[in-house]
Coordinates of N, CA and C in Angstrom, one line a residue:
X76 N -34.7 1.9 15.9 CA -33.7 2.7 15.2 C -34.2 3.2 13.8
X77 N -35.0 2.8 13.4 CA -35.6 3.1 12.1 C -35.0 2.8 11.0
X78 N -34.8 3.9 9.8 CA -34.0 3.6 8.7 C -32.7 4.2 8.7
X79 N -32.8 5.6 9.6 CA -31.7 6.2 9.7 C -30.8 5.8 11.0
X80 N -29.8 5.3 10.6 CA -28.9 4.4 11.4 C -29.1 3.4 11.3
X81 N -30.3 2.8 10.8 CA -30.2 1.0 10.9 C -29.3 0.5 11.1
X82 N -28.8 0.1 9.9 CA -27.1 -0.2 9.8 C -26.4 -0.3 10.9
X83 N -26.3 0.1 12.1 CA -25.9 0.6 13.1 C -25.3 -0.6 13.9
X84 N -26.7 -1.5 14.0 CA -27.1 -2.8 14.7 C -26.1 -4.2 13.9
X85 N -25.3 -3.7 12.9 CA -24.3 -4.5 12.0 C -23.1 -4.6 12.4
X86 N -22.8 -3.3 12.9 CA -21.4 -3.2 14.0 C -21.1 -3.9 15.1
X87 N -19.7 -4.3 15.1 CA -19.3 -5.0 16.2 C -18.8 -4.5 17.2
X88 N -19.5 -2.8 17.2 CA -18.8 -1.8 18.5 C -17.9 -2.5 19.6
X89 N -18.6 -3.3 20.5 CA -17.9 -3.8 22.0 C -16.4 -4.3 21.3
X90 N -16.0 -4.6 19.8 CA -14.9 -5.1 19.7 C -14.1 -4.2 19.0
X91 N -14.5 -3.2 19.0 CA -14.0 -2.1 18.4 C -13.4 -0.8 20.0
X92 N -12.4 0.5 19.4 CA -11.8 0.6 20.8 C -12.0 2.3 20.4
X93 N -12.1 3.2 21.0 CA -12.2 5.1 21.1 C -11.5 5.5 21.9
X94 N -10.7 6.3 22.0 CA -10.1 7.2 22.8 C -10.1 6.7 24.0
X95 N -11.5 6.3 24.8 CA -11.3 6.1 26.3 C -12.2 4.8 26.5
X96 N -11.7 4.1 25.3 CA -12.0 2.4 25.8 C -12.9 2.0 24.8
X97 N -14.2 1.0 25.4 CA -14.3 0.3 24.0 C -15.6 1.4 23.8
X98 N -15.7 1.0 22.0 CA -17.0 1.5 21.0 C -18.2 1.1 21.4
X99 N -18.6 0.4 22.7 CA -20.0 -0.1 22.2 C -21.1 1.4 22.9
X100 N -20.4 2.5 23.6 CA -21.1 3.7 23.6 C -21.9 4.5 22.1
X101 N -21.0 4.5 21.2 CA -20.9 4.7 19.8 C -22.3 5.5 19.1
X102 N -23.2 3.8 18.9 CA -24.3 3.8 18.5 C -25.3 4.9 19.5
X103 N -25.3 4.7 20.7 CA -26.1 5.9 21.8 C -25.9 6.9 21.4
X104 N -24.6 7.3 21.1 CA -24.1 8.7 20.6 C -24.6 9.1 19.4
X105 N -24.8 8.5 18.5 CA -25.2 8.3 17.0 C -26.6 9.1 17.1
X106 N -27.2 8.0 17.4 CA -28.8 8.1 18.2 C -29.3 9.5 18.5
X107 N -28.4 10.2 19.9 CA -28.3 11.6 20.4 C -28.1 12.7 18.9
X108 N -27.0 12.2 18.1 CA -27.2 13.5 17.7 C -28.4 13.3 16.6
X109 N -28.5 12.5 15.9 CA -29.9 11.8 15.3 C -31.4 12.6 15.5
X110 N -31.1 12.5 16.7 CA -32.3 12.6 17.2 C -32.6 13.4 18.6
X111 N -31.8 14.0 19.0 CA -31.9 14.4 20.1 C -32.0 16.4 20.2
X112 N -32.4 16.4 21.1 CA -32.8 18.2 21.2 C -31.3 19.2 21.0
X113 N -31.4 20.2 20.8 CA -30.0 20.7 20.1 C -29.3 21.1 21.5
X114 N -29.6 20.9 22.8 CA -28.0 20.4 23.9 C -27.6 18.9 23.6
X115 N -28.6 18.6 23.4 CA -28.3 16.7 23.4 C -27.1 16.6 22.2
X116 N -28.0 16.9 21.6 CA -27.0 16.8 20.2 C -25.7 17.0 20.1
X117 N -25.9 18.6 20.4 CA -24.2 19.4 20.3 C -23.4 18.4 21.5
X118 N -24.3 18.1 22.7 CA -23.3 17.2 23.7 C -22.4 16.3 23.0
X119 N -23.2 15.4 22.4 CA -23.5 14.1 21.9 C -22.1 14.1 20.5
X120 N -21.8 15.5 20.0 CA -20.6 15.3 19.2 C -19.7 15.8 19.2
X121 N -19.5 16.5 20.6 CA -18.4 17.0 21.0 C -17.9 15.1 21.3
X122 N -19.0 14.7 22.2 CA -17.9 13.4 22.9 C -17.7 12.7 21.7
X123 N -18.1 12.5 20.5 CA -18.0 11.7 19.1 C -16.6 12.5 18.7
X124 N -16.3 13.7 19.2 CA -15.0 14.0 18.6 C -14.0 14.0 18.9
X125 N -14.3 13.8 20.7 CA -13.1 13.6 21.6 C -12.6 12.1 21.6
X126 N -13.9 11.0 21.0 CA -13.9 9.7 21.7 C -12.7 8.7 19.9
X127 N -13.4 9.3 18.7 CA -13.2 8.8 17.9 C -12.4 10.1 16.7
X128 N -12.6 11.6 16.5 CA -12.0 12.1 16.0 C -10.2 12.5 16.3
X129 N -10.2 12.7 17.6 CA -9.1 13.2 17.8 C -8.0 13.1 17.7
X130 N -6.8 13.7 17.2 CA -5.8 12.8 17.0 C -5.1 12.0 18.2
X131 N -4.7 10.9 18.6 CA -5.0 10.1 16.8 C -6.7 9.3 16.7
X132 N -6.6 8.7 15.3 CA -7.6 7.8 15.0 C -8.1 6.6 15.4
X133 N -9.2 5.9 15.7 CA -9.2 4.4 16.1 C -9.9 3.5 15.5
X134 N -9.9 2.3 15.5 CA -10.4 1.3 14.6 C -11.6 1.6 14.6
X135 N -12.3 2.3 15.6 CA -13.5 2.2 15.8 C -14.3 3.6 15.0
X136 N -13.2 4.6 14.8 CA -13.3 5.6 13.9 C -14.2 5.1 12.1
X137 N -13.6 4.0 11.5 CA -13.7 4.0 10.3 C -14.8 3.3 10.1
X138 N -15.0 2.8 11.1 CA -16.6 2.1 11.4 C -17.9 2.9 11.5
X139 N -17.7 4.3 12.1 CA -18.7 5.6 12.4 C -18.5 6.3 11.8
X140 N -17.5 6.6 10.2 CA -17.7 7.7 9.3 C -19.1 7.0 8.7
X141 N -19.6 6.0 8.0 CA -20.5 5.6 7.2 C -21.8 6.3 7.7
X142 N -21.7 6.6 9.4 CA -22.7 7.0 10.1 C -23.1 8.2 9.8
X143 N -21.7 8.8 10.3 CA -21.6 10.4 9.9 C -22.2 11.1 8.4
X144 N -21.6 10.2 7.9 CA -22.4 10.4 6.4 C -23.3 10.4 6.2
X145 N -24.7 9.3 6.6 CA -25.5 9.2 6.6 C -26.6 10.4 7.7
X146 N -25.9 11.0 8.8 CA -26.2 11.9 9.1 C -26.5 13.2 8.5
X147 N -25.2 13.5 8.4 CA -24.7 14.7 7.1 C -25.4 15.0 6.4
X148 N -26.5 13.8 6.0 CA -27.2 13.6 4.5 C -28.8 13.8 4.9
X149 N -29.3 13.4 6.1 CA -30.3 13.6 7.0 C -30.8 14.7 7.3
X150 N -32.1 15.5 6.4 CA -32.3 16.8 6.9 C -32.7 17.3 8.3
X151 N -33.2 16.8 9.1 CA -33.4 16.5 10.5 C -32.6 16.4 11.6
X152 N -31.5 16.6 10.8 CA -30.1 16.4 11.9 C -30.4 17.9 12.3
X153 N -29.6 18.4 13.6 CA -29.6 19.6 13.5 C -28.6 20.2 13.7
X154 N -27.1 19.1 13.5 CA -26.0 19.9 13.1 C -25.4 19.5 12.2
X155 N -26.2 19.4 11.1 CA -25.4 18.8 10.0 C -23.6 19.3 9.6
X156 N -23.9 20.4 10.0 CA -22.3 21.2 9.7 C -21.9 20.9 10.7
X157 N -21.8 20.8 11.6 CA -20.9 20.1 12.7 C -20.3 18.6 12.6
X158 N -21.4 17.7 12.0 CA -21.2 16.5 11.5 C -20.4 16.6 10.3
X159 N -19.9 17.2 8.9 CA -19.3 17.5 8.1 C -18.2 18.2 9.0
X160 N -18.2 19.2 9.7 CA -16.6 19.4 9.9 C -16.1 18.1 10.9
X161 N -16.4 17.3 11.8 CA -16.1 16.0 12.1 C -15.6 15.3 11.2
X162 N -16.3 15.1 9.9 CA -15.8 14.9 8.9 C -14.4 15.2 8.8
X163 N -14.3 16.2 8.4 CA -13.0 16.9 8.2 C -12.1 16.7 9.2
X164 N -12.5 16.9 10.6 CA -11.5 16.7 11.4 C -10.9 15.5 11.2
X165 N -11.8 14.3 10.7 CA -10.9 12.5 10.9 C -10.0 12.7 10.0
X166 N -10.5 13.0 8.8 CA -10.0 13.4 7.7 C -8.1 14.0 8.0
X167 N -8.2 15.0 8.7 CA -6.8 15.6 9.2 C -6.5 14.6 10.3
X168 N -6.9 14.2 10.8 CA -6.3 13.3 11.7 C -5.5 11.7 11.4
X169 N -4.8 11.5 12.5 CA -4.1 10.6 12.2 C -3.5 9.2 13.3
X170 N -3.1 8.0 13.0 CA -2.1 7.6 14.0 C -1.0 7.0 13.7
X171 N -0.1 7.2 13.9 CA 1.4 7.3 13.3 C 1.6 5.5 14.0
X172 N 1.0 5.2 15.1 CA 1.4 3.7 15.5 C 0.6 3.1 14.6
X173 N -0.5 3.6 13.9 CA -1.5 2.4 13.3 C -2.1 3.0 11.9
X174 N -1.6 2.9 11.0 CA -1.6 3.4 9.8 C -2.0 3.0 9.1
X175 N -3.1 1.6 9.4 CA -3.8 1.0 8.6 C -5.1 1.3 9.2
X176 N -5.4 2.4 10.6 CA -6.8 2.9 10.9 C -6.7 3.7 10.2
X177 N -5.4 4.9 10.1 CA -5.4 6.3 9.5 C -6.4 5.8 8.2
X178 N -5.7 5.3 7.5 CA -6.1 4.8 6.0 C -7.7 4.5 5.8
X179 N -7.8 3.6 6.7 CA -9.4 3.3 6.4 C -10.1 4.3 7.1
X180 N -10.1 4.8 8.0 CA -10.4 6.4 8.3 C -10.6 7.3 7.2
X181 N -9.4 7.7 6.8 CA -9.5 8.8 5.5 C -10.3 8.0 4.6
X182 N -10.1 6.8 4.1 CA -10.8 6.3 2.8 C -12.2 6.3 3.2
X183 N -12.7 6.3 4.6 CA -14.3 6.3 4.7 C -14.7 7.9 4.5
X184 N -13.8 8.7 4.9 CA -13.8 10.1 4.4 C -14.3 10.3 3.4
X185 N -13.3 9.7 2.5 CA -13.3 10.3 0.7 C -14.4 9.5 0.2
X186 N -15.0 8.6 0.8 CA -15.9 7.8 -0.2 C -16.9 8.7 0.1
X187 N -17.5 9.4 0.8 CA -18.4 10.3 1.3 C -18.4 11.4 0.0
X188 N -17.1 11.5 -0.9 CA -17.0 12.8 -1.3 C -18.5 13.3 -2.0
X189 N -19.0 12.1 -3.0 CA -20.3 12.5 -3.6 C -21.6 13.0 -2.5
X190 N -21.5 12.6 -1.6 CA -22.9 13.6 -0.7 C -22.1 14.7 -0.2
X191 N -20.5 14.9 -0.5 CA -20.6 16.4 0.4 C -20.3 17.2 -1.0
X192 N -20.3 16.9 -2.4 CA -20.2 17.5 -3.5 C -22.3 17.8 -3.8
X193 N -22.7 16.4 -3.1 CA -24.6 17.7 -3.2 C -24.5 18.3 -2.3
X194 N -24.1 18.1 -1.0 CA -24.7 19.2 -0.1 C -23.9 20.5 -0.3
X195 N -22.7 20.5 -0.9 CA -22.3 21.7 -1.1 C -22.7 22.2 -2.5
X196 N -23.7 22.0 -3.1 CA -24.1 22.5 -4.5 C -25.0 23.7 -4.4
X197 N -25.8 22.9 -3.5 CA -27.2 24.1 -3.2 C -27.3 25.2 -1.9
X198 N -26.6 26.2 -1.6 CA -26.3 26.8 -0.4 C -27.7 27.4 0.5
X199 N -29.1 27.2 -0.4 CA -29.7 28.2 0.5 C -29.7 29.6 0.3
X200 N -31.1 30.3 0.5 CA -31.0 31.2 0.7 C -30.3 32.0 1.9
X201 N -29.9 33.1 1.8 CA -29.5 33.8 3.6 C -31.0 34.0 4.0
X202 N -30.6 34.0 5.4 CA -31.7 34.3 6.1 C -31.5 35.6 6.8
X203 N -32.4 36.5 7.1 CA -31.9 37.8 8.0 C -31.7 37.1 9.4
X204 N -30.4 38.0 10.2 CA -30.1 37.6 11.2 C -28.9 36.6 11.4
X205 N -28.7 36.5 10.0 CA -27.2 35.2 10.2 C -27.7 33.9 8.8
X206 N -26.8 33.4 8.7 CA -26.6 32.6 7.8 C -27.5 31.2 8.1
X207 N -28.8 30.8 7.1 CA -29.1 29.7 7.0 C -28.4 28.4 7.6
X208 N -29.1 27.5 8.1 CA -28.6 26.3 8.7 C -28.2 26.0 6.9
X209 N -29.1 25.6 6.2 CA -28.5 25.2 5.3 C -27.5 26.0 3.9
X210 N -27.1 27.3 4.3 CA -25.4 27.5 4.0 C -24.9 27.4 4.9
X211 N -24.8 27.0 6.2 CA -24.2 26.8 7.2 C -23.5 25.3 6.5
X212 N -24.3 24.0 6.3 CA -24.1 23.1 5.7 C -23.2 23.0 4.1
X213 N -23.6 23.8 3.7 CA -23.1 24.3 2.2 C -21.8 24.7 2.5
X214 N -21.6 25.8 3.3 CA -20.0 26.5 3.4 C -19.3 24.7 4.3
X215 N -19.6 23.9 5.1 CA -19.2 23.1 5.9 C -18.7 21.7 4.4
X216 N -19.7 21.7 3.7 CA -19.3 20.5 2.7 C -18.6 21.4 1.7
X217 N -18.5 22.4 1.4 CA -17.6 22.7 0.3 C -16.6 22.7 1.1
X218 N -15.8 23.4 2.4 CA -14.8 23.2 3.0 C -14.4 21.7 2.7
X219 N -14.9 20.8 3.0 CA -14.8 19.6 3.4 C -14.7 18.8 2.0
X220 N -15.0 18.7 0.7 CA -14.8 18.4 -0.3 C -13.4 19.6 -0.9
X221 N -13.4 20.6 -0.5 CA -11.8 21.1 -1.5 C -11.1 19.6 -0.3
X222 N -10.9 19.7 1.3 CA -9.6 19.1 1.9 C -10.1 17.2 1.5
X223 N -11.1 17.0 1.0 CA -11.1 15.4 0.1 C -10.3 15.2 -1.2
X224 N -10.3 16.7 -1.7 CA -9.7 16.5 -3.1 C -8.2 16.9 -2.9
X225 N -7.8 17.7 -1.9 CA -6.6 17.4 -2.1 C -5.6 16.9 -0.7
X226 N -6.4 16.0 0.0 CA -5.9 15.3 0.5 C -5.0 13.9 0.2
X227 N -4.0 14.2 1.3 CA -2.4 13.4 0.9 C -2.0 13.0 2.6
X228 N -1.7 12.2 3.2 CA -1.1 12.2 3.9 C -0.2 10.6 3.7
X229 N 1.0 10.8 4.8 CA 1.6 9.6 4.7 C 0.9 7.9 5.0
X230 N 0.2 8.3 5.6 CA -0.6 6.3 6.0 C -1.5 6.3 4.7
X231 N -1.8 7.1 3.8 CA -2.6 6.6 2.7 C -1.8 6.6 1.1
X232 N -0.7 7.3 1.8 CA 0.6 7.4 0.1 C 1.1 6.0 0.5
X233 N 1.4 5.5 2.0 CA 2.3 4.5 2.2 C 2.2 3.4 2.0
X234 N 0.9 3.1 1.9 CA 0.2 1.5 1.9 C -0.2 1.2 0.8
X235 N -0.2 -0.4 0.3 CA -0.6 -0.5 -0.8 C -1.9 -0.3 -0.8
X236 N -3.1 -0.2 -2.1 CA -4.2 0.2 -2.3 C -5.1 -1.4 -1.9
X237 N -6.3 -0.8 -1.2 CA -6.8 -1.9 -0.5 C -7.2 -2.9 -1.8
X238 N -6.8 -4.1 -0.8 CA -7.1 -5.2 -1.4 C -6.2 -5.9 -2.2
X239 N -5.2 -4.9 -2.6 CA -4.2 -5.7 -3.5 C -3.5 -6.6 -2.8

C-alpha cells in the first residue's frame, strides 16, 4: 500500500458497517480509486458514494473521510474533484437514527478544511478545450470550503462538543 493509504491497514473495517453491509470492502475501493485506470476509478467512487456517502451516514463513513482527504491531496489521483465533492456530499448528509455518526462524519469533513482552503488557492491555468483537471479541483474545493464554513446541521448543534 505504500505511503498513500498506509493508514488504511489501522482500520477496523470488518467491524465497521456501509450501506449494504460490512466496511471491510472499503480499503479495495480506496486502492481503485488511488490507483486505478480512470473506469476503475470513477467505478470505484461511485460505489464509495453509494456504500458510505449516501443519505444516511455510517460508522464506517467517519473512518474513510481521513482517506478521502488524503486522496484529495494526492496529485495522482485522477478524480480529485470528484473525491472533494464526496466530500461535500457526507458533509450534507445525514442519519437522523444515529447522530453521533452524522457528527463524526461532518467533524472528519471540517477537519479537512485546511487542504481544501490549498487546493482551492491555486486554480490552474485553463486549458484549451475545457477546464484544467486542476480548476476542475480548485472550483470543487472552493465549493466545498464556502459549505465547511457555513455548515450547521442539527446532529452537530445538538451534541455536546467531543470529549466533554
Amino acid at each position: 500500500m505504500g505511503t498513500v493509504l498506509g493508514a488504511m491497514r489501522n482500520v477496523r473495517w470488518h467491524e465497521l458497517q456501509h450501506a449494504y453491509g460490512s466496511a471491510s470492502q472499503v480499503p479495495g475501493v480506496l486502492s481503485r480509486i488511488a490507483w486505478g485506470d480512470a473506469p476503475t476509478s470513477d467505478e470505484a467512487l461511485s460505489d464509495l458514494e453509494r456504500w458510505i456517502g449516501t443519505p444516511p451516514v455510517f460508522d464506517s463513513t467517519a473512518a474513510t473521510v481521513p482517506f478521502l482527504w488524503e486522496l484529495a491531496a494526492t496529485v495522482t489521483v485522477r478524480d480529485r474533484a470528484g473525491v472533494l465533492d464526496l466530500l461535500a456530499t457526507i458533509l450534507a448528509a445525514g442519519n437522523p437514527e444515529h447522530p453521533a455518526w452524522t457528527r463524526a462524519a461532518h467533524e472528519a469533513v471540517t477537519a479537512g478544511r485546511a487542504t481544501a482552503a490549498r487546493l482551492g488557492a491555486a486554480p490552474g491555468p485553463p486549458e484549451a478545450g475545457g477546464p484544467s483537471p486542476a480548476r476542475t479541483v480548485h472550483t470543487a474545493a472552493t465549493a466545498l470550503l464556502a459549505a465547511i464554513d457555513r455548515h450547521t446541521c442539527p446532529a452537530c448543534a445538538g451534541l455536546p462538543p467531543r470529549g466533554a
